[in-house]
C-alpha cells in the first residue's frame, strides 16, 4: 500500500524559501468570523506569535517555548511579515453587519489583523440568502474583491483560498455564493476549499435554514473544489459526552473546529516527513467534481482532567476516527461506502504504526470501500504535536489525527436537508421575503432539483461495477 509520495515532502520543503505557496483565508458571516477568531488564536499559539503580531524570539521566550516549532519559511504561507518584524495573518474577515467585526476590532487580537481586512457593512442579511446574494451583498462585493486583490498581490505563489462560513445564515449562504462566483472569474485556477457549518439535525438557529442551505449549495457547487462540513449538534455532543462540558458555548465548539482546521493546515504551516499540499486534498478526495463534500472526524478528544489516565496509540486514534462519536457531522459512516480517505497525523507518529493501523481498519467489515477505488487511503504525517488553548476543554496530547473521508454516508445529511426544504416549499412558506429582495421563485425549484441530482450522484458512485450481472458504467 502506498501512503504518499516522496515528491510531496521533498519538493515542497526544498522550494519553500525560493517560492512561497501562500493560502488566503476568508471568513464570512458570524459563524465564519467566530471560527476564524478561534483558528487564528490557535495558529498564533502554535507559531509563538503574540496578540500584537510580534514573534517570541528572545532567549527567555525560546526557553519557555522550547517545543515551539522553528519559524520556518513554510510558516509564511499563512502569515506575512512586515519590515518591523510583525506577523500579519493572510486573512480577510467580512460581515454585512458590524457587531461581530467590531468585537475583533476591540478584542485581544485587535493589533494582529490589518484593519483594512476587517470589512463590515451597515445592514444585516437577516438570515436571508437573497439579501446576502442580491440586495445588500451586491453593494459591498466590489470593496471585498478589492481587499482580496490587495491581500493576493504580494503573494509570489498563491495556492488558493480557505473559506469559512455557515450554510444557514444570510451572509454565510448568500454573500459567499456571490463571492465564490467572483473568485472563479478572477482566480479561476486557484484552489477553493470551504469549511462550512451545516444545519443541525435537531438544533436550529433560523427557521429558513433549509432554504438558505439548498440555495447556497446549488449556487456554489461548481465554484467550490472541496467543502469540509461540520455541524453544531455533533460538536455539542462531543463537548458534552466526551469532554464532560455541562453547558458548551460557541467558544467551546469553535475551538474544536479550530483543532480540525489546524490539523488539516499543519502540513502547510510546518515542515514534516510527509506533507500534504492544498491541491492534494481535492486530487485525493474528489473522484468527481460534484462529489466534493468530505466528512470530518478528529481524535482523540480528551478532557484536561482525564489526560493523565489515558494514553492513545496510533491504532487507537485511527480506530476512533471511524467511529460515530468522533464525526464532526451527524452522519453514520457505517451506512455508506468510502470513496477516499485522507488521514492527517501529527505529533509522535511513525509510518510503520500508520501502516499497521490502516491494515487493521481495512480488515474490519464496518469499513467498506467502493470496489472501483481499491487503494482508498491518503496519509499525511506532521511531526509538530497538537497545541491546545491554556485553560480550555481539551487536554494536551502527544499525537492526534484528523480524518477527511469522502463517503456515500453523507447523503443522509442531504436527504435530511431536502426533506425540511420540501415541507416549507410545499406551502410556499416564507417565500415572499426572498422574492421581495430580487429572487425569482424558479430559483428555488432549480436549486432543489440540483440537490436531488446530487443525492442521485452519491447513490450512483456507491453502486458496484457489476450490479445484477450488468456493467453499470
Tab-separated table of N, CA, C and O in Angstrom, residues 140-241:
chain	number	residue	atom	x	y	z
A	140	UNK	N	-21.583	45.606	-1.443
A	140	UNK	CA	-20.265	45.571	-0.785
A	140	UNK	C	-19.282	44.622	-1.473
A	140	UNK	O	-18.101	44.596	-1.145
A	141	UNK	N	-19.742	43.878	-2.476
A	141	UNK	CA	-18.890	42.868	-3.116
A	141	UNK	C	-17.641	43.481	-3.754
A	141	UNK	O	-16.547	42.911	-3.672
A	142	UNK	N	-17.767	44.668	-4.385
A	142	UNK	CA	-16.608	45.292	-5.043
A	142	UNK	C	-15.530	45.665	-4.035
A	142	UNK	O	-14.327	45.504	-4.307
A	143	UNK	N	-15.939	46.170	-2.882
A	143	UNK	CA	-14.984	46.520	-1.825
A	143	UNK	C	-14.262	45.266	-1.331
A	143	UNK	O	-13.031	45.274	-1.149
A	144	UNK	N	-15.007	44.185	-1.133
A	144	UNK	CA	-14.406	42.929	-0.657
A	144	UNK	C	-13.409	42.390	-1.681
A	144	UNK	O	-12.302	41.973	-1.329
A	145	UNK	N	-13.766	42.422	-2.968
A	145	UNK	CA	-12.860	41.945	-4.016
A	145	UNK	C	-11.594	42.789	-4.091
A	145	UNK	O	-10.494	42.273	-4.322
A	146	UNK	N	-11.747	44.100	-3.868
A	146	UNK	CA	-10.577	44.985	-3.870
A	146	UNK	C	-9.617	44.632	-2.732
A	146	UNK	O	-8.398	44.574	-2.913
A	147	UNK	N	-10.180	44.336	-1.544
A	147	UNK	CA	-9.346	43.964	-0.393
A	147	UNK	C	-8.678	42.602	-0.623
A	147	UNK	O	-7.542	42.370	-0.188
A	148	UNK	N	-9.383	41.684	-1.285
A	148	UNK	CA	-8.782	40.381	-1.608
A	148	UNK	C	-7.633	40.562	-2.588
A	148	UNK	O	-6.585	39.911	-2.465
A	149	UNK	N	-7.801	41.468	-3.565
A	149	UNK	CA	-6.709	41.744	-4.509
A	149	UNK	C	-5.477	42.271	-3.789
A	149	UNK	O	-4.348	41.892	-4.103
A	150	UNK	N	-5.694	43.159	-2.798
A	150	UNK	CA	-4.575	43.691	-2.008
A	150	UNK	C	-3.889	42.571	-1.229
A	150	UNK	O	-2.671	42.572	-1.048
A	151	UNK	N	-4.687	41.629	-0.761
A	151	UNK	CA	-4.161	40.501	0.007
A	151	UNK	C	-3.366	39.562	-0.893
A	151	UNK	O	-2.341	38.991	-0.497
A	152	UNK	N	-3.841	39.399	-2.135
A	152	UNK	CA	-3.220	38.441	-3.060
A	152	UNK	C	-2.002	39.011	-3.794
A	152	UNK	O	-1.111	38.253	-4.196
A	153	UNK	N	-1.964	40.339	-3.957
A	153	UNK	CA	-0.911	40.953	-4.780
A	153	UNK	C	0.516	40.629	-4.330
A	153	UNK	O	1.369	40.315	-5.153
A	154	UNK	N	0.832	40.678	-3.021
A	154	UNK	CA	2.216	40.399	-2.612
A	154	UNK	C	2.592	38.917	-2.683
A	154	UNK	O	3.752	38.583	-2.499
A	155	UNK	N	1.621	38.040	-2.913
A	155	UNK	CA	1.895	36.596	-2.902
A	155	UNK	C	2.703	36.193	-4.135
A	155	UNK	O	2.351	36.541	-5.258
A	156	UNK	N	3.764	35.429	-3.911
A	156	UNK	CA	4.609	35.002	-5.033
A	156	UNK	C	4.091	33.713	-5.668
A	156	UNK	O	4.393	33.423	-6.819
A	157	UNK	N	3.324	32.935	-4.916
A	157	UNK	CA	2.799	31.681	-5.460
A	157	UNK	C	1.517	31.276	-4.759
A	157	UNK	O	1.473	30.264	-4.058
A	158	UNK	N	0.474	32.062	-4.967
A	158	UNK	CA	-0.794	31.823	-4.269
A	158	UNK	C	-1.350	30.437	-4.584
A	158	UNK	O	-1.597	30.102	-5.735
A	159	UNK	N	-1.522	29.625	-3.512
A	159	UNK	CA	-2.096	28.282	-3.684
A	159	UNK	C	-3.591	28.345	-3.887
A	159	UNK	O	-4.147	27.676	-4.745
A	160	UNK	N	-4.252	29.108	-3.026
A	160	UNK	CA	-5.698	29.167	-3.117
A	160	UNK	C	-6.319	29.793	-1.889
A	160	UNK	O	-5.648	30.466	-1.094
A	161	UNK	N	-7.620	29.522	-1.721
A	161	UNK	CA	-8.408	30.177	-0.679
A	161	UNK	C	-9.030	29.143	0.258
A	161	UNK	O	-9.482	28.080	-0.170
A	162	UNK	N	-9.051	29.487	1.540
A	162	UNK	CA	-9.789	28.725	2.540
A	162	UNK	C	-10.952	29.604	2.982
A	162	UNK	O	-10.739	30.697	3.496
A	163	UNK	N	-12.171	29.156	2.758
A	163	UNK	CA	-13.352	29.979	3.027
A	163	UNK	C	-14.144	29.366	4.176
A	163	UNK	O	-14.469	28.178	4.148
A	164	UNK	N	-14.416	30.180	5.187
A	164	UNK	CA	-15.108	29.730	6.394
A	164	UNK	C	-16.466	30.412	6.463
A	164	UNK	O	-16.549	31.639	6.421
A	165	UNK	N	-17.542	29.620	6.601
A	165	UNK	CA	-18.885	30.210	6.653
A	165	UNK	C	-19.898	29.168	7.125
A	165	UNK	O	-19.566	27.990	7.305
A	166	UNK	N	-21.140	29.598	7.291
A	166	UNK	CA	-22.223	28.666	7.590
A	166	UNK	C	-23.154	28.587	6.392
A	166	UNK	O	-23.239	29.518	5.594
A	167	UNK	N	-23.834	27.449	6.262
A	167	UNK	CA	-24.815	27.267	5.193
A	167	UNK	C	-26.130	27.985	5.503
A	167	UNK	O	-26.838	28.403	4.607
A	168	UNK	N	-26.453	28.093	6.791
A	168	UNK	CA	-27.795	28.534	7.179
A	168	UNK	C	-27.987	30.027	7.312
A	168	UNK	O	-29.112	30.517	7.243
A	169	UNK	N	-26.914	30.792	7.521
A	169	UNK	CA	-27.026	32.238	7.721
A	169	UNK	C	-27.239	32.985	6.417
A	169	UNK	O	-26.923	32.466	5.338
A	170	UNK	N	-27.723	34.208	6.505
A	170	UNK	CA	-27.952	35.005	5.309
A	170	UNK	C	-26.668	35.428	4.624
A	170	UNK	O	-26.522	35.306	3.402
A	171	UNK	N	-25.698	35.909	5.413
A	171	UNK	CA	-24.408	36.324	4.851
A	171	UNK	C	-23.596	35.107	4.440
A	171	UNK	O	-23.029	35.063	3.347
A	172	UNK	N	-23.533	34.114	5.312
A	172	UNK	CA	-22.762	32.906	5.019
A	172	UNK	C	-23.228	32.196	3.766
A	172	UNK	O	-22.420	31.689	2.984
A	173	UNK	N	-24.544	32.153	3.562
A	173	UNK	CA	-25.074	31.465	2.381
A	173	UNK	C	-25.096	32.387	1.160
A	173	UNK	O	-24.523	32.067	0.113
A	174	UNK	N	-25.733	33.540	1.290
A	174	UNK	CA	-25.944	34.420	0.145
A	174	UNK	C	-24.697	35.138	-0.332
A	174	UNK	O	-24.336	35.071	-1.520
A	175	UNK	N	-23.998	35.820	0.590
A	175	UNK	CA	-22.832	36.579	0.165
A	175	UNK	C	-21.702	35.665	-0.285
A	175	UNK	O	-21.001	35.979	-1.252
A	176	UNK	N	-21.524	34.537	0.388
A	176	UNK	CA	-20.454	33.615	-0.015
A	176	UNK	C	-20.692	33.102	-1.430
A	176	UNK	O	-19.744	32.953	-2.204
A	177	UNK	N	-21.952	32.833	-1.773
A	177	UNK	CA	-22.268	32.386	-3.136
A	177	UNK	C	-21.842	33.437	-4.157
A	177	UNK	O	-21.218	33.117	-5.180
A	178	UNK	N	-22.159	34.692	-3.861
A	178	UNK	CA	-21.774	35.804	-4.734
A	178	UNK	C	-20.255	35.918	-4.832
A	178	UNK	O	-19.693	36.082	-5.931
A	179	UNK	N	-19.589	35.794	-3.692
A	179	UNK	CA	-18.133	35.906	-3.647
A	179	UNK	C	-17.457	34.764	-4.411
A	179	UNK	O	-16.498	34.985	-5.158
A	180	UNK	N	-17.965	33.539	-4.243
A	180	UNK	CA	-17.364	32.377	-4.914
A	180	UNK	C	-17.461	32.504	-6.438
A	180	UNK	O	-16.545	32.124	-7.171
A	181	UNK	N	-18.583	33.050	-6.908
A	181	UNK	CA	-18.746	33.278	-8.349
A	181	UNK	C	-17.652	34.221	-8.852
A	181	UNK	O	-17.050	33.996	-9.904
A	182	UNK	N	-17.385	35.289	-8.082
A	182	UNK	CA	-16.376	36.273	-8.473
A	182	UNK	C	-14.960	35.705	-8.369
A	182	UNK	O	-14.100	35.996	-9.213
A	183	UNK	N	-14.700	34.891	-7.348
A	183	UNK	CA	-13.377	34.265	-7.207
A	183	UNK	C	-13.094	33.335	-8.383
A	183	UNK	O	-11.954	33.223	-8.841
A	184	UNK	N	-14.144	32.656	-8.868
A	184	UNK	CA	-13.974	31.769	-10.024
A	184	UNK	C	-13.615	32.559	-11.277
A	184	UNK	O	-12.896	32.064	-12.152
A	185	UNK	N	-14.113	33.792	-11.369
A	185	UNK	CA	-13.798	34.645	-12.517
A	185	UNK	C	-12.373	35.187	-12.418
A	185	UNK	O	-11.593	35.109	-13.369
A	186	UNK	N	-12.021	35.719	-11.243
A	186	UNK	CA	-10.737	36.420	-11.085
A	186	UNK	C	-9.573	35.494	-10.707
A	186	UNK	O	-8.419	35.827	-10.970
A	187	UNK	N	-9.868	34.363	-10.072
A	187	UNK	CA	-8.806	33.433	-9.634
A	187	UNK	C	-9.197	32.006	-10.044
A	187	UNK	O	-9.250	31.096	-9.232
A	188	UNK	N	-9.446	31.850	-11.323
A	188	UNK	CA	-10.051	30.623	-11.838
A	188	UNK	C	-9.272	29.361	-11.498
A	188	UNK	O	-9.853	28.333	-11.141
A	189	UNK	N	-7.949	29.405	-11.586
A	189	UNK	CA	-7.138	28.200	-11.415
A	189	UNK	C	-6.666	27.975	-9.979
A	189	UNK	O	-5.901	27.052	-9.717
A	190	UNK	N	-7.118	28.819	-9.071
A	190	UNK	CA	-6.717	28.673	-7.673
A	190	UNK	C	-7.695	27.759	-6.930
A	190	UNK	O	-8.901	27.806	-7.150
A	191	UNK	N	-7.152	26.944	-6.043
A	191	UNK	CA	-7.969	26.024	-5.260
A	191	UNK	C	-8.855	26.790	-4.278
A	191	UNK	O	-8.403	27.736	-3.633
A	192	UNK	N	-10.100	26.354	-4.162
A	192	UNK	CA	-11.027	26.977	-3.198
A	192	UNK	C	-11.596	25.873	-2.296
A	192	UNK	O	-12.400	25.054	-2.747
A	193	UNK	N	-11.137	25.856	-1.057
A	193	UNK	CA	-11.619	24.891	-0.079
A	193	UNK	C	-12.525	25.607	0.925
A	193	UNK	O	-12.207	26.708	1.369
A	194	UNK	N	-13.624	24.968	1.289
A	194	UNK	CA	-14.565	25.573	2.240
A	194	UNK	C	-14.629	24.775	3.537
A	194	UNK	O	-14.543	23.548	3.523
A	195	UNK	N	-14.780	25.495	4.631
A	195	UNK	CA	-15.098	24.901	5.932
A	195	UNK	C	-16.472	25.448	6.305
A	195	UNK	O	-16.611	26.648	6.567
A	196	UNK	N	-17.474	24.581	6.294
A	196	UNK	CA	-18.859	25.045	6.418
A	196	UNK	C	-19.577	24.433	7.614
A	196	UNK	O	-19.446	23.233	7.868
A	197	UNK	N	-20.333	25.272	8.301
A	197	UNK	CA	-21.203	24.787	9.373
A	197	UNK	C	-22.535	24.414	8.729
A	197	UNK	O	-23.251	25.267	8.197
A	198	UNK	N	-22.821	23.128	8.766
A	198	UNK	CA	-24.021	22.566	8.137
A	198	UNK	C	-25.186	22.636	9.130
A	198	UNK	O	-24.968	22.531	10.343
A	199	UNK	N	-26.428	22.814	8.669
A	199	UNK	CA	-27.571	22.875	9.602
A	199	UNK	C	-27.695	21.591	10.432
A	199	UNK	O	-27.541	20.491	9.904
A	200	UNK	N	-27.967	21.742	11.702
A	200	UNK	CA	-28.082	20.582	12.593
A	200	UNK	C	-29.343	19.785	12.286
A	200	UNK	O	-30.316	20.296	11.740
A	201	UNK	N	-29.315	18.523	12.698
A	201	UNK	CA	-30.486	17.662	12.515
A	201	UNK	C	-31.647	18.130	13.389
A	201	UNK	O	-32.802	18.113	12.976
A	202	UNK	N	-31.335	18.566	14.613
A	202	UNK	CA	-32.407	18.945	15.557
A	202	UNK	C	-32.315	20.384	16.041
A	202	UNK	O	-33.318	21.029	16.292
A	203	UNK	N	-31.097	20.905	16.199
A	203	UNK	CA	-30.921	22.266	16.717
A	203	UNK	C	-30.896	23.243	15.545
A	203	UNK	O	-30.184	23.033	14.576
A	204	UNK	N	-31.673	24.320	15.629
A	204	UNK	CA	-31.725	25.285	14.535
A	204	UNK	C	-31.637	26.703	15.082
A	204	UNK	O	-32.196	27.014	16.121
A	205	UNK	N	-30.909	27.556	14.354
A	205	UNK	CA	-30.800	28.962	14.766
A	205	UNK	C	-31.694	29.855	13.909
A	205	UNK	O	-31.869	31.027	14.220
A	206	UNK	N	-32.246	29.309	12.833
A	206	UNK	CA	-33.147	30.091	11.972
A	206	UNK	C	-34.120	29.144	11.283
A	206	UNK	O	-33.738	28.065	10.835
A	207	UNK	N	-35.373	29.567	11.187
A	207	UNK	CA	-36.424	28.743	10.562
A	207	UNK	C	-36.122	28.473	9.090
A	207	UNK	O	-36.402	27.394	8.573
A	208	UNK	N	-35.513	29.462	8.416
A	208	UNK	CA	-35.314	29.357	6.968
A	208	UNK	C	-33.957	28.738	6.590
A	208	UNK	O	-33.545	28.814	5.434
A	209	UNK	N	-33.285	28.109	7.539
A	209	UNK	CA	-32.005	27.449	7.251
A	209	UNK	C	-32.069	26.502	6.046
A	209	UNK	O	-31.149	26.502	5.215
A	210	UNK	N	-33.119	25.665	5.931
A	210	UNK	CA	-33.165	24.755	4.771
A	210	UNK	C	-33.173	25.491	3.428
A	210	UNK	O	-32.510	25.059	2.476
A	211	UNK	N	-33.920	26.596	3.334
A	211	UNK	CA	-33.911	27.388	2.103
A	211	UNK	C	-32.499	27.888	1.795
A	211	UNK	O	-31.975	27.709	0.693
A	212	UNK	N	-31.886	28.563	2.787
A	212	UNK	CA	-30.552	29.141	2.586
A	212	UNK	C	-29.536	28.077	2.195
A	212	UNK	O	-28.708	28.285	1.303
A	213	UNK	N	-29.598	26.925	2.844
A	213	UNK	CA	-28.618	25.861	2.619
A	213	UNK	C	-28.741	25.247	1.237
A	213	UNK	O	-27.739	24.999	0.558
A	214	UNK	N	-29.970	24.984	0.816
A	214	UNK	CA	-30.182	24.400	-0.516
A	214	UNK	C	-29.783	25.398	-1.602
A	214	UNK	O	-29.105	25.041	-2.582
A	215	UNK	N	-30.147	26.657	-1.417
A	215	UNK	CA	-29.815	27.692	-2.408
A	215	UNK	C	-28.306	27.889	-2.533
A	215	UNK	O	-27.776	27.994	-3.638
A	216	UNK	N	-27.606	27.936	-1.396
A	216	UNK	CA	-26.155	28.188	-1.461
A	216	UNK	C	-25.393	26.968	-1.960
A	216	UNK	O	-24.393	27.103	-2.670
A	217	UNK	N	-25.861	25.764	-1.636
A	217	UNK	CA	-25.195	24.558	-2.138
A	217	UNK	C	-25.300	24.510	-3.654
A	217	UNK	O	-24.325	24.214	-4.351
A	218	UNK	N	-26.477	24.828	-4.163
A	218	UNK	CA	-26.691	24.838	-5.616
A	218	UNK	C	-25.799	25.871	-6.297
A	218	UNK	O	-25.135	25.576	-7.298
A	219	UNK	N	-25.757	27.093	-5.736
A	219	UNK	CA	-25.042	28.175	-6.422
A	219	UNK	C	-23.520	28.093	-6.279
A	219	UNK	O	-22.800	28.709	-7.058
A	220	UNK	N	-23.018	27.340	-5.297
A	220	UNK	CA	-21.554	27.231	-5.149
A	220	UNK	C	-21.012	25.881	-5.612
A	220	UNK	O	-19.804	25.664	-5.592
A	221	UNK	N	-21.889	24.979	-6.039
A	221	UNK	CA	-21.479	23.608	-6.380
A	221	UNK	C	-20.360	23.575	-7.424
A	221	UNK	O	-19.408	22.805	-7.304
A	222	UNK	N	-20.462	24.446	-8.426
A	222	UNK	CA	-19.449	24.430	-9.493
A	222	UNK	C	-18.252	25.326	-9.179
A	222	UNK	O	-17.265	25.312	-9.914
A	223	UNK	N	-18.329	26.107	-8.103
A	223	UNK	CA	-17.234	27.036	-7.784
A	223	UNK	C	-16.323	26.535	-6.670
A	223	UNK	O	-15.193	26.992	-6.539
A	224	UNK	N	-16.818	25.619	-5.849
A	224	UNK	CA	-16.020	25.108	-4.730
A	224	UNK	C	-15.334	23.805	-5.130
A	224	UNK	O	-15.950	22.934	-5.748
A	225	UNK	N	-14.058	23.673	-4.780
A	225	UNK	CA	-13.324	22.449	-5.116
A	225	UNK	C	-13.527	21.362	-4.072
A	225	UNK	O	-13.551	20.173	-4.395
A	226	UNK	N	-13.654	21.772	-2.823
A	226	UNK	CA	-13.841	20.788	-1.748
A	226	UNK	C	-14.464	21.501	-0.549
A	226	UNK	O	-14.036	22.591	-0.177
A	227	UNK	N	-15.479	20.880	0.036
A	227	UNK	CA	-16.214	21.504	1.145
A	227	UNK	C	-16.219	20.567	2.345
A	227	UNK	O	-16.805	19.481	2.291
A	228	UNK	N	-15.535	20.969	3.416
A	228	UNK	CA	-15.498	20.185	4.652
A	228	UNK	C	-16.636	20.654	5.555
A	228	UNK	O	-16.706	21.826	5.907
A	229	UNK	N	-17.512	19.729	5.924
A	229	UNK	CA	-18.707	20.112	6.682
A	229	UNK	C	-18.627	19.672	8.139
A	229	UNK	O	-18.133	18.585	8.452
A	230	UNK	N	-19.113	20.536	9.020
A	230	UNK	CA	-19.269	20.212	10.444
A	230	UNK	C	-20.657	20.685	10.854
A	230	UNK	O	-21.246	21.538	10.181
A	231	UNK	N	-21.205	20.137	11.925
A	231	UNK	CA	-22.465	20.699	12.431
A	231	UNK	C	-22.423	20.833	13.947
A	231	UNK	O	-21.721	20.100	14.642
A	232	UNK	N	-23.164	21.811	14.450
A	232	UNK	CA	-23.096	22.163	15.866
A	232	UNK	C	-23.588	21.043	16.778
A	232	UNK	O	-23.079	20.872	17.882
A	233	UNK	N	-24.584	20.292	16.321
A	233	UNK	CA	-25.118	19.224	17.174
A	233	UNK	C	-24.056	18.165	17.463
A	233	UNK	O	-23.894	17.720	18.608
A	234	UNK	N	-23.317	17.762	16.424
A	234	UNK	CA	-22.241	16.788	16.612
A	234	UNK	C	-21.175	17.341	17.554
A	234	UNK	O	-20.653	16.623	18.419
A	235	UNK	N	-20.856	18.629	17.407
A	235	UNK	CA	-19.839	19.259	18.257
A	235	UNK	C	-20.327	19.406	19.701
A	235	UNK	O	-19.557	19.202	20.643
A	236	UNK	N	-21.609	19.740	19.873
A	236	UNK	CA	-22.186	19.803	21.220
A	236	UNK	C	-22.089	18.441	21.908
A	236	UNK	O	-21.743	18.345	23.086
A	237	UNK	N	-22.403	17.378	21.164
A	237	UNK	CA	-22.347	16.019	21.725
A	237	UNK	C	-20.931	15.646	22.151
A	237	UNK	O	-20.726	15.003	23.185
A	238	UNK	N	-19.945	16.040	21.338
A	238	UNK	CA	-18.543	15.771	21.686
A	238	UNK	C	-18.174	16.507	22.970
A	238	UNK	O	-17.570	15.932	23.888
A	239	UNK	N	-18.540	17.776	23.045
A	239	UNK	CA	-18.262	18.575	24.252
A	239	UNK	C	-18.922	17.945	25.480
A	239	UNK	O	-18.301	17.813	26.547
A	240	UNK	N	-20.172	17.547	25.319
A	240	UNK	CA	-20.959	17.059	26.452
A	240	UNK	C	-20.542	15.648	26.881
A	240	UNK	O	-20.275	15.402	28.064
A	241	UNK	N	-20.484	14.720	25.928
A	241	UNK	CA	-20.270	13.313	26.272
A	241	UNK	C	-18.800	12.925	26.416
A	241	UNK	O	-18.451	12.075	27.233
